[in-house]
Amino acid sequence: MDKTVYFPTLDQYQYNRGMVIRANEGDAVYSVTEGRIIDIYDSAETGCTVVQDLGDGYTATYGQLANLTCSEGDVLEAGETLGTVGKVTRYYTVEGTNVYFAMEQDGKPVNPMDYFGDI
């Protein structure tokens, strides 16, 4: 969040507000916790993207999705399916198929690893 990361596909350094989690196309993608879906959009970088309001100013953003099983306004419980892993965008072709995941608090990026516990 506070330093640039090398993107092999783009052959450049840039800030990455989230993390890239390796996954196979078609794998299920689950909600990290309870929250309401507040936005669904397509992005050149993260493809089909879902934003979930987690409460207390926190949001979770999931990208590179397909076959969504949720809609804006839905409240999902932890572990409920959002959709599946979609085709990788041109921004991540070298990195391979993945789920893009980011968290923010009050619009500022936070490190998701600080909230995952012991994994």
Coordinates of N, CA and C in Angstrom, one line a residue:
M1 N 0.8 -1.2 0.0 CA 0.0 0.0 0.0 C 0.9 1.3 0.0
D2 N 2.1 1.2 0.6 CA 2.9 2.4 0.7 C 4.1 2.3 -0.1
K3 N 4.3 1.3 -1.0 CA 5.4 1.3 -1.9 C 5.0 0.6 -3.2
T4 N 5.7 0.9 -4.2 CA 5.4 0.3 -5.5 C 5.7 -1.2 -5.6
V5 N 5.0 -1.9 -6.5 CA 5.2 -3.3 -6.7 C 5.4 -3.5 -8.2
Y6 N 6.3 -4.4 -8.5 CA 6.6 -4.6 -9.9 C 5.5 -5.5 -10.5
F7 N 4.9 -5.1 -11.6 CA 3.9 -5.8 -12.4 C 4.6 -6.4 -13.6
P8 N 4.9 -7.7 -13.6 CA 5.6 -8.3 -14.8 C 4.8 -8.1 -16.1
T9 N 3.5 -8.2 -16.1 CA 2.7 -8.1 -17.3 C 2.9 -6.7 -17.9
L10 N 2.9 -5.6 -17.0 CA 3.0 -4.3 -17.5 C 4.4 -3.8 -17.6
D11 N 5.4 -4.6 -17.1 CA 6.8 -4.3 -17.1 C 7.0 -2.9 -16.5
Q12 N 6.3 -2.7 -15.3 CA 6.5 -1.4 -14.6 C 6.1 -1.5 -13.2
Y13 N 6.6 -0.5 -12.4 CA 6.3 -0.5 -11.0 C 5.1 0.5 -10.8
Q14 N 4.1 0.1 -9.9 CA 3.0 1.0 -9.6 C 2.5 0.5 -8.2
Y15 N 1.7 1.4 -7.7 CA 1.1 1.1 -6.4 C 0.0 0.1 -6.6
N16 N -0.2 -0.8 -5.7 CA -1.3 -1.8 -5.8 C -2.1 -1.7 -4.5
R17 N -3.3 -1.3 -4.6 CA -4.1 -1.1 -3.4 C -4.7 -2.4 -2.8
G18 N -4.4 -3.5 -3.5 CA -4.9 -4.8 -3.0 C -3.9 -5.9 -3.1
M19 N -4.4 -7.1 -3.1 CA -3.5 -8.2 -3.3 C -4.1 -9.1 -4.4
V20 N -3.2 -10.0 -4.9 CA -3.6 -10.9 -6.0 C -3.5 -12.3 -5.4
I21 N -4.6 -13.0 -5.4 CA -4.6 -14.4 -4.8 C -4.8 -15.4 -5.9
R22 N -3.8 -16.2 -6.1 CA -3.8 -17.2 -7.2 C -5.0 -18.1 -7.0
A23 N -5.7 -18.4 -8.1 CA -6.9 -19.2 -8.2 C -7.1 -19.7 -9.6
N24 N -7.9 -20.7 -9.7 CA -8.2 -21.3 -11.0 C -9.5 -20.8 -11.5
E25 N -9.6 -20.5 -12.8 CA -10.8 -20.1 -13.4 C -11.9 -21.0 -13.1
G26 N -13.0 -20.5 -12.6 CA -14.2 -21.3 -12.3 C -14.3 -21.6 -10.8
D27 N -13.2 -21.4 -10.0 CA -13.2 -21.6 -8.6 C -14.3 -20.7 -8.0
A28 N -14.9 -21.1 -6.9 CA -15.9 -20.3 -6.2 C -15.1 -19.2 -5.4
V29 N -15.7 -18.0 -5.3 CA -15.2 -16.9 -4.6 C -16.2 -16.6 -3.5
Y30 N -15.8 -16.5 -2.2 CA -16.7 -16.4 -1.1 C -16.5 -15.0 -0.4
S31 N -17.6 -14.6 0.2 CA -17.5 -13.4 1.0 C -16.6 -13.6 2.2
V32 N -15.8 -12.6 2.5 CA -14.9 -12.8 3.7 C -15.6 -12.6 5.0
T33 N -16.7 -11.9 5.0 CA -17.4 -11.7 6.2 C -18.8 -11.2 5.9
E34 N -19.7 -10.9 6.8 CA -21.0 -10.4 6.5 C -20.9 -8.9 6.0
G35 N -21.7 -8.6 5.0 CA -21.7 -7.3 4.4 C -22.6 -7.1 3.3
R36 N -23.0 -5.9 3.0 CA -23.9 -5.6 1.9 C -23.2 -5.2 0.6
I37 N -23.6 -5.8 -0.5 CA -23.0 -5.4 -1.8 C -23.5 -4.0 -2.2
I38 N -22.5 -3.1 -2.3 CA -22.8 -1.7 -2.6 C -22.5 -1.3 -4.1
D39 N -21.7 -2.1 -4.8 CA -21.3 -1.7 -6.1 C -20.8 -3.0 -6.9
I40 N -21.2 -3.0 -8.2 CA -20.7 -4.0 -9.1 C -20.4 -3.3 -10.4
Y41 N -19.2 -3.5 -10.9 CA -18.7 -2.8 -12.1 C -17.7 -3.5 -12.8
D42 N -17.4 -3.2 -14.1 CA -16.4 -3.7 -14.9 C -15.2 -2.7 -14.9
S43 N -14.0 -3.3 -14.8 CA -12.8 -2.5 -14.8 C -11.8 -3.1 -15.7
A44 N -11.0 -2.3 -16.5 CA -10.0 -2.8 -17.4 C -9.0 -3.6 -16.5
E45 N -8.7 -3.1 -15.3 CA -7.7 -3.8 -14.5 C -8.2 -5.0 -13.8
T46 N -9.3 -4.9 -13.1 CA -9.8 -6.0 -12.3 C -11.0 -6.7 -12.8
G47 N -11.4 -6.4 -14.0 CA -12.5 -7.1 -14.6 C -13.8 -6.9 -13.9
C48 N -14.6 -7.9 -13.8 CA -15.9 -7.8 -13.1 C -15.5 -7.7 -11.6
T49 N -16.0 -6.6 -11.0 CA -15.6 -6.3 -9.6 C -16.8 -6.0 -8.7
V50 N -16.7 -6.5 -7.5 CA -17.8 -6.4 -6.5 C -17.2 -5.7 -5.3
V51 N -18.0 -4.7 -4.8 CA -17.6 -4.0 -3.6 C -18.6 -4.3 -2.5
Q52 N -18.1 -4.7 -1.3 CA -18.9 -5.0 -0.2 C -18.7 -4.1 1.0
D53 N -19.8 -3.5 1.5 CA -19.7 -2.7 2.7 C -19.7 -3.6 3.9
L54 N -18.6 -3.6 4.7 CA -18.4 -4.5 5.9 C -18.8 -3.8 7.2
G55 N -19.2 -2.5 7.1 CA -19.5 -1.8 8.3 C -18.3 -1.0 8.9
D56 N -18.6 -0.1 9.8 CA -17.6 0.7 10.5 C -16.6 1.4 9.5
G57 N -17.0 1.7 8.3 CA -16.2 2.4 7.3 C -15.3 1.4 6.5
Y58 N -15.4 0.1 6.7 CA -14.6 -0.8 5.9 C -15.4 -1.3 4.7
T59 N -14.6 -1.5 3.6 CA -15.1 -2.1 2.4 C -14.1 -3.2 2.0
A60 N -14.7 -4.2 1.3 CA -13.9 -5.2 0.6 C -14.2 -5.2 -0.9
T61 N -13.1 -5.3 -1.7 CA -13.3 -5.3 -3.1 C -12.7 -6.6 -3.7
Y62 N -13.6 -7.2 -4.5 CA -13.2 -8.5 -5.1 C -13.2 -8.3 -6.6
G63 N -12.1 -8.7 -7.3 CA -12.1 -8.5 -8.7 C -11.7 -9.8 -9.4
Q64 N -11.8 -9.7 -10.8 CA -11.5 -10.8 -11.7 C -12.6 -11.9 -11.5
L65 N -13.8 -11.5 -11.3 CA -14.9 -12.4 -11.1 C -15.7 -12.7 -12.4
A66 N -16.5 -13.8 -12.3 CA -17.5 -14.2 -13.3 C -18.7 -14.9 -12.6
N67 N -19.7 -15.1 -13.4 CA -20.9 -15.8 -12.9 C -21.3 -15.4 -11.5
L68 N -21.6 -14.1 -11.4 CA -22.0 -13.5 -10.1 C -23.3 -14.2 -9.6
T69 N -23.3 -14.4 -8.3 CA -24.5 -15.0 -7.6 C -25.1 -13.9 -6.7
C70 N -24.6 -12.7 -6.8 CA -25.0 -11.6 -5.9 C -25.4 -10.4 -6.7
S71 N -26.2 -9.5 -6.1 CA -26.6 -8.3 -6.8 C -26.4 -7.1 -5.8
E72 N -26.3 -5.9 -6.3 CA -26.3 -4.7 -5.5 C -27.4 -4.8 -4.5
G73 N -27.1 -4.5 -3.2 CA -28.1 -4.5 -2.2 C -28.2 -5.8 -1.4
D74 N -27.7 -6.9 -1.9 CA -27.7 -8.2 -1.2 C -26.8 -8.1 0.0
V75 N -27.3 -8.7 1.1 CA -26.4 -8.9 2.3 C -26.0 -10.3 2.3
L76 N -24.7 -10.5 2.3 CA -24.1 -11.8 2.3 C -23.5 -12.1 3.7
E77 N -23.6 -13.3 4.1 CA -22.9 -13.8 5.3 C -21.5 -14.3 4.9
A78 N -20.7 -14.4 5.9 CA -19.3 -14.9 5.7 C -19.4 -16.3 5.1
G79 N -18.7 -16.5 4.0 CA -18.6 -17.8 3.4 C -19.7 -18.0 2.3
E80 N -20.6 -17.0 2.1 CA -21.5 -17.1 1.0 C -20.8 -16.8 -0.4
T81 N -21.3 -17.5 -1.4 CA -20.6 -17.3 -2.7 C -21.0 -16.0 -3.4
L82 N -20.0 -15.3 -3.9 CA -20.1 -14.1 -4.7 C -20.2 -14.4 -6.2
G83 N -19.5 -15.4 -6.6 CA -19.4 -15.8 -8.0 C -18.3 -16.8 -8.1
T84 N -17.7 -16.8 -9.3 CA -16.5 -17.6 -9.6 C -15.4 -16.8 -10.1
V85 N -14.2 -17.4 -10.1 CA -13.0 -16.7 -10.7 C -13.2 -16.6 -12.2
G86 N -13.0 -15.4 -12.8 CA -13.1 -15.2 -14.2 C -11.8 -15.3 -14.9
K87 N -11.9 -15.0 -16.2 CA -10.7 -14.9 -17.0 C -9.8 -13.7 -16.5
V88 N -8.5 -13.9 -16.6 CA -7.6 -12.9 -16.1 C -7.6 -11.7 -17.1
T89 N -7.5 -10.5 -16.6 CA -7.5 -9.3 -17.4 C -6.0 -9.1 -18.0
R90 N -5.9 -8.2 -18.9 CA -4.6 -8.0 -19.6 C -3.6 -7.5 -18.6
Y91 N -4.0 -6.9 -17.4 CA -3.1 -6.4 -16.4 C -2.4 -7.5 -15.6
Y92 N -2.9 -8.7 -15.7 CA -2.4 -9.8 -14.9 C -2.1 -11.1 -15.7
T93 N -1.9 -11.0 -17.0 CA -1.7 -12.2 -17.8 C -0.4 -13.0 -17.4
V94 N 0.6 -12.3 -17.0 CA 1.8 -13.0 -16.6 C 1.6 -13.7 -15.2
E95 N 0.9 -13.0 -14.3 CA 0.7 -13.5 -13.0 C -0.3 -14.7 -13.0
G96 N -1.1 -14.7 -14.0 CA -2.1 -15.9 -14.1 C -3.4 -15.6 -13.5
T97 N -4.3 -16.5 -13.6 CA -5.6 -16.4 -13.1 C -5.6 -16.2 -11.6
N98 N -6.5 -15.2 -11.1 CA -6.4 -14.8 -9.7 C -7.7 -14.1 -9.3
V99 N -7.8 -13.9 -8.0 CA -8.8 -13.1 -7.5 C -8.1 -11.8 -6.9
Y100 N -8.5 -10.7 -7.4 CA -8.0 -9.4 -6.8 C -8.8 -9.1 -5.6
F101 N -8.1 -8.8 -4.5 CA -8.8 -8.5 -3.2 C -8.2 -7.3 -2.6
A102 N -9.0 -6.3 -2.2 CA -8.5 -5.1 -1.5 C -9.5 -4.8 -0.4
M103 N -9.0 -4.1 0.7 CA -9.8 -3.6 1.7 C -9.5 -2.1 1.9
E104 N -10.5 -1.4 2.3 CA -10.3 0.0 2.7 C -11.1 0.3 4.0
Q105 N -10.6 1.3 4.7 CA -11.3 1.9 5.8 C -11.4 3.4 5.6
D106 N -12.6 3.9 5.5 CA -12.9 5.3 5.3 C -12.2 5.7 4.0
G107 N -12.2 4.9 3.0 CA -11.6 5.2 1.7 C -10.1 5.1 1.6
K108 N -9.4 4.7 2.6 CA -8.0 4.6 2.6 C -7.6 3.1 2.6
P109 N -6.7 2.6 1.8 CA -6.3 1.2 1.7 C -5.8 0.7 3.1
V110 N -6.1 -0.5 3.4 CA -5.6 -1.2 4.6 C -5.1 -2.5 4.1
N111 N -4.1 -3.1 4.8 CA -3.5 -4.4 4.4 C -4.5 -5.5 4.9
P112 N -5.1 -6.2 3.9 CA -6.0 -7.3 4.2 C -5.4 -8.3 5.2
M113 N -4.1 -8.5 5.0 CA -3.4 -9.6 5.9 C -3.6 -9.3 7.4
D114 N -3.7 -8.0 7.7 CA -3.9 -7.6 9.1 C -5.2 -8.1 9.7
Y115 N -6.2 -8.6 8.8 CA -7.5 -9.0 9.2 C -7.8 -10.4 9.0
F116 N -6.8 -11.2 8.4 CA -7.1 -12.6 8.1 C -6.8 -13.5 9.3
G117 N -6.2 -13.1 10.3 CA -5.9 -13.9 11.4 C -4.8 -14.9 11.0
D118 N -4.7 -16.1 11.7 CA -3.7 -17.1 11.4 C -4.2 -17.9 10.2
I119 N -3.5 -17.7 9.1 CA -3.8 -18.5 7.9 C -2.5 -19.2 7.4

